[in-house]
């Protein structure tokens, strides 16, 4: 703005953030309806600024998420109200809360938010169980990320389940001061 260009800040308003984030090359779309990034997996929240300032822009990226999601169903299986698709991407509008005409995995927002209302909290189990929900600064997870982008993605999925990633902390461990599983 100080440079003389228009600048309109926006979080979850004014336009959908996810399609713009994908177009901007920040990550890929996951079955659970979130953007999966290379750096932080699905643990991101986007803000955006609409501007008429000229700038360079990135291209969409592909690091194997779509193919991995075709194989994986962790989020679908773990979602308590069964709000996440088990099927192929589709452009069919699920209900008033979803959009028409875009072929994708759609999350049933009405089922999801009804569940949040029922438990009087947010949920995000789908984020927790996602195999991309890892600390990618660690070498072993970097290897997993590479593996997920190859034909050996099934191995990554198997190891993910075998090693117990995404498991919930036992209440006793939480009361003893642990805040997350050591993975
Ligand atoms: S937040 Fe919970 S209820 Fe909503 S889609 Fe994810 S797992 Fe399902
Ligand atoms: S849990 Fe599996 S299917 Fe769901 S978004 Fe993550 S990788 Fe894709």
Short mmCIF file of C-alpha atoms and ligand atoms in Angstrom, two decimals:
data_model
loop_
_atom_site.label_atom_id
_atom_site.label_comp_id
_atom_site.label_asym_id
_atom_site.label_seq_id
_atom_site.Cartn_x
_atom_site.Cartn_y
_atom_site.Cartn_z
CA UNK A 1 0.00 0.00 0.00
CA UNK A 2 2.82 2.37 0.89
CA UNK A 3 4.29 1.69 -2.56
CA UNK A 4 1.16 3.02 -4.21
CA UNK A 5 -0.58 -0.24 -5.08
CA UNK A 6 -3.90 -1.58 -3.87
CA UNK A 7 -3.61 -4.17 -1.10
CA UNK A 8 -6.63 -5.93 0.34
CA UNK A 9 -5.86 -8.40 3.14
CA UNK A 10 -8.01 -11.47 3.53
CA UNK A 11 -8.09 -14.62 5.62
CA UNK A 12 -11.08 -16.96 5.18
CA UNK A 13 -13.16 -14.27 3.48
CA UNK A 14 -13.39 -12.59 0.06
CA UNK A 15 -12.22 -15.69 -1.84
CA UNK A 16 -11.54 -19.35 -1.18
CA UNK A 17 -7.96 -19.68 0.03
CA UNK A 18 -7.30 -23.29 -0.95
CA UNK A 19 -7.56 -22.99 -4.77
CA UNK A 20 -5.39 -19.88 -4.67
CA UNK A 21 -2.78 -21.59 -2.47
CA UNK A 22 -2.66 -24.52 -4.89
CA UNK A 23 -2.36 -22.23 -7.91
CA UNK A 24 0.41 -20.38 -6.10
CA UNK A 25 2.39 -23.61 -5.80
CA UNK A 26 2.25 -23.78 -2.01
CA UNK A 27 1.03 -27.37 -1.94
CA UNK A 28 -1.31 -30.01 -3.31
CA UNK A 29 -4.92 -30.78 -2.54
CA UNK A 30 -5.55 -33.75 -0.23
CA UNK A 31 -8.53 -36.06 0.13
CA UNK A 32 -9.32 -34.38 3.46
CA UNK A 33 -9.85 -31.08 1.64
CA UNK A 34 -6.74 -29.41 3.01
CA UNK A 35 -3.65 -28.24 1.18
CA UNK A 36 -0.68 -30.50 1.84
CA UNK A 37 2.61 -28.63 1.74
CA UNK A 38 6.12 -30.03 1.35
CA UNK A 39 7.32 -28.26 4.46
CA UNK A 40 4.51 -28.64 6.98
CA UNK A 41 2.17 -31.24 5.51
CA UNK A 42 -1.45 -30.18 6.14
CA UNK A 43 -0.61 -28.06 9.22
CA UNK A 44 -0.98 -24.67 7.54
CA UNK A 45 -3.43 -21.79 7.57
CA UNK A 46 -3.47 -19.38 4.64
CA UNK A 47 -3.89 -15.66 4.45
CA UNK A 48 -3.83 -13.72 1.19
CA UNK A 49 -3.45 -10.20 -0.11
CA UNK A 50 -5.21 -9.03 -3.26
CA UNK A 51 -3.08 -6.47 -5.01
CA UNK A 52 -2.46 -4.87 -8.36
CA UNK A 53 1.28 -4.76 -7.68
CA UNK A 54 3.24 -6.49 -10.46
CA UNK A 55 5.10 -9.53 -9.18
CA UNK A 56 6.63 -12.83 -10.22
CA UNK A 57 4.53 -15.88 -9.45
CA UNK A 58 5.14 -19.60 -8.97
CA UNK A 59 3.66 -22.56 -10.81
CA UNK A 60 1.46 -25.30 -9.43
CA UNK A 61 3.48 -28.18 -7.96
CA UNK A 62 3.12 -31.95 -7.98
CA UNK A 63 5.05 -33.93 -5.39
CA UNK A 64 2.84 -36.99 -5.51
CA UNK A 65 0.04 -36.12 -3.09
CA UNK A 66 -2.86 -36.86 -5.44
CA UNK A 67 -1.49 -40.29 -6.30
CA UNK A 68 -0.81 -40.99 -2.64
CA UNK A 69 -4.35 -39.96 -1.66
CA UNK A 70 -5.73 -42.31 -4.33
CA UNK A 71 -4.18 -45.14 -2.31
CA UNK A 72 -4.57 -43.85 1.23
CA UNK A 73 -7.82 -43.63 3.19
CA UNK A 74 -6.49 -42.72 6.65
CA UNK A 75 -8.56 -39.57 6.90
CA UNK A 76 -11.69 -41.18 5.43
CA UNK A 77 -11.50 -44.09 7.85
CA UNK A 78 -10.74 -41.98 10.91
CA UNK A 79 -13.33 -39.24 10.41
CA UNK A 80 -16.00 -39.83 13.09
CA UNK A 81 -19.03 -38.53 11.08
CA UNK A 82 -17.76 -40.03 7.81
CA UNK A 83 -17.50 -36.63 6.13
CA UNK A 84 -14.53 -37.47 3.89
CA UNK A 85 -14.93 -39.10 0.50
CA UNK A 86 -14.00 -42.73 -0.03
CA UNK A 87 -14.54 -42.38 -3.78
CA UNK A 88 -13.00 -40.87 -6.87
CA UNK A 89 -12.95 -37.06 -7.13
CA UNK A 90 -16.35 -35.82 -8.28
CA UNK A 91 -17.99 -32.55 -9.31
CA UNK A 92 -21.32 -33.45 -7.69
CA UNK A 93 -22.47 -30.90 -5.14
CA UNK A 94 -22.97 -32.62 -1.79
CA UNK A 95 -25.28 -30.09 -0.15
CA UNK A 96 -25.81 -26.35 0.30
CA UNK A 97 -22.39 -26.03 1.91
CA UNK A 98 -20.39 -27.31 -1.06
CA UNK A 99 -19.73 -25.93 -4.50
CA UNK A 100 -20.77 -27.22 -7.89
CA UNK A 101 -18.76 -27.98 -10.97
CA UNK A 102 -15.26 -28.51 -9.56
CA UNK A 103 -13.96 -32.06 -9.82
CA UNK A 104 -12.33 -32.85 -6.48
CA UNK A 105 -12.60 -34.78 -3.26
CA UNK A 106 -15.22 -32.83 -1.35
CA UNK A 107 -15.55 -32.94 2.41
CA UNK A 108 -19.12 -32.84 3.65
CA UNK A 109 -18.88 -29.63 5.68
CA UNK A 110 -22.33 -30.11 7.19
CA UNK A 111 -21.40 -33.49 8.64
CA UNK A 112 -18.02 -32.17 9.79
CA UNK A 113 -19.31 -29.03 11.53
CA UNK A 114 -22.29 -30.85 13.02
CA UNK A 115 -19.75 -33.14 14.64
CA UNK A 116 -17.76 -30.16 15.96
CA UNK A 117 -20.98 -28.77 17.43
CA UNK A 118 -21.73 -32.12 19.02
CA UNK A 119 -18.33 -32.41 20.73
CA UNK A 120 -18.28 -28.65 21.49
CA UNK A 121 -14.78 -28.40 20.07
CA UNK A 122 -12.91 -28.66 16.83
CA UNK A 123 -11.74 -32.09 15.70
CA UNK A 124 -9.00 -32.23 13.07
CA UNK A 125 -8.55 -35.98 13.42
CA UNK A 126 -8.15 -35.99 9.63
CA UNK A 127 -5.10 -33.75 9.95
CA UNK A 128 -3.61 -35.83 12.74
CA UNK A 129 -3.83 -39.16 10.94
CA UNK A 130 -2.59 -37.85 7.58
CA UNK A 131 0.74 -39.49 6.70
CA UNK A 132 1.97 -36.07 5.57
CA UNK A 133 1.54 -34.76 9.11
CA UNK A 134 5.20 -35.13 10.02
CA UNK A 135 8.18 -33.06 11.02
CA UNK A 136 9.94 -32.92 7.65
CA UNK A 137 13.07 -31.40 9.16
CA UNK A 138 13.84 -34.95 10.36
CA UNK A 139 15.83 -37.10 7.96
CA UNK A 140 13.60 -40.19 8.21
CA UNK A 141 10.52 -38.16 7.37
CA UNK A 142 12.29 -36.55 4.43
CA UNK A 143 12.90 -40.07 3.12
CA UNK A 144 9.21 -40.88 3.68
CA UNK A 145 8.20 -37.80 1.72
CA UNK A 146 10.42 -38.89 -1.17
CA UNK A 147 9.03 -42.42 -1.01
CA UNK A 148 5.45 -41.13 -1.08
CA UNK A 149 6.16 -39.53 -4.46
CA UNK A 150 7.32 -42.78 -6.06
CA UNK A 151 5.75 -46.08 -7.04
CA UNK A 152 6.80 -47.28 -3.59
CA UNK A 153 4.17 -45.04 -1.97
CA UNK A 154 2.45 -48.19 -0.67
CA UNK A 155 5.60 -48.90 1.40
CA UNK A 156 5.40 -45.45 2.96
CA UNK A 157 1.75 -46.04 3.75
CA UNK A 158 2.52 -49.40 5.30
CA UNK A 159 5.37 -47.99 7.42
CA UNK A 160 3.12 -45.16 8.48
CA UNK A 161 0.55 -47.58 9.87
CA UNK A 162 3.15 -50.03 11.19
CA UNK A 163 5.01 -47.37 13.18
CA UNK A 164 1.83 -45.98 14.65
CA UNK A 165 2.00 -42.46 13.24
CA UNK A 166 -1.08 -40.40 13.93
CA UNK A 167 -2.04 -42.36 17.01
CA UNK A 168 -3.74 -40.39 19.71
CA UNK A 169 -1.90 -39.88 23.00
CA UNK A 170 -3.30 -41.96 25.81
CA UNK A 171 -5.02 -39.66 28.38
CA UNK A 172 -2.61 -40.82 31.10
CA UNK A 173 0.41 -39.79 29.00
CA UNK A 174 -1.14 -36.37 28.43
CA UNK A 175 -1.77 -35.89 32.14
CA UNK A 176 1.87 -36.87 32.69
CA UNK A 177 2.99 -33.92 30.61
CA UNK A 178 3.43 -35.39 27.12
CA UNK A 179 1.89 -33.20 24.47
CA UNK A 180 2.54 -35.31 21.39
CA UNK A 181 3.63 -38.76 20.40
CA UNK A 182 7.37 -39.03 19.91
CA UNK A 183 7.75 -39.95 16.26
S1 LIG B 1 -12.31 -32.25 11.19
FE1 LIG B 1 -13.03 -34.20 12.09
S2 LIG B 1 -15.15 -34.32 11.46
FE2 LIG B 1 -14.23 -32.79 10.15
S3 LIG B 1 -13.57 -33.88 8.32
FE3 LIG B 1 -11.82 -33.86 9.73
S4 LIG B 1 -11.98 -35.79 10.88
FE4 LIG B 1 -13.96 -35.41 9.92
S1 LIG B 2 -4.86 -39.05 5.20
FE1 LIG B 2 -4.18 -40.06 3.33
S2 LIG B 2 -5.91 -39.83 1.90
FE2 LIG B 2 -6.22 -38.38 3.57
S3 LIG B 2 -5.30 -36.49 2.78
FE3 LIG B 2 -3.72 -37.51 4.01
S4 LIG B 2 -2.57 -38.73 2.51
FE4 LIG B 2 -4.50 -38.13 1.53
#
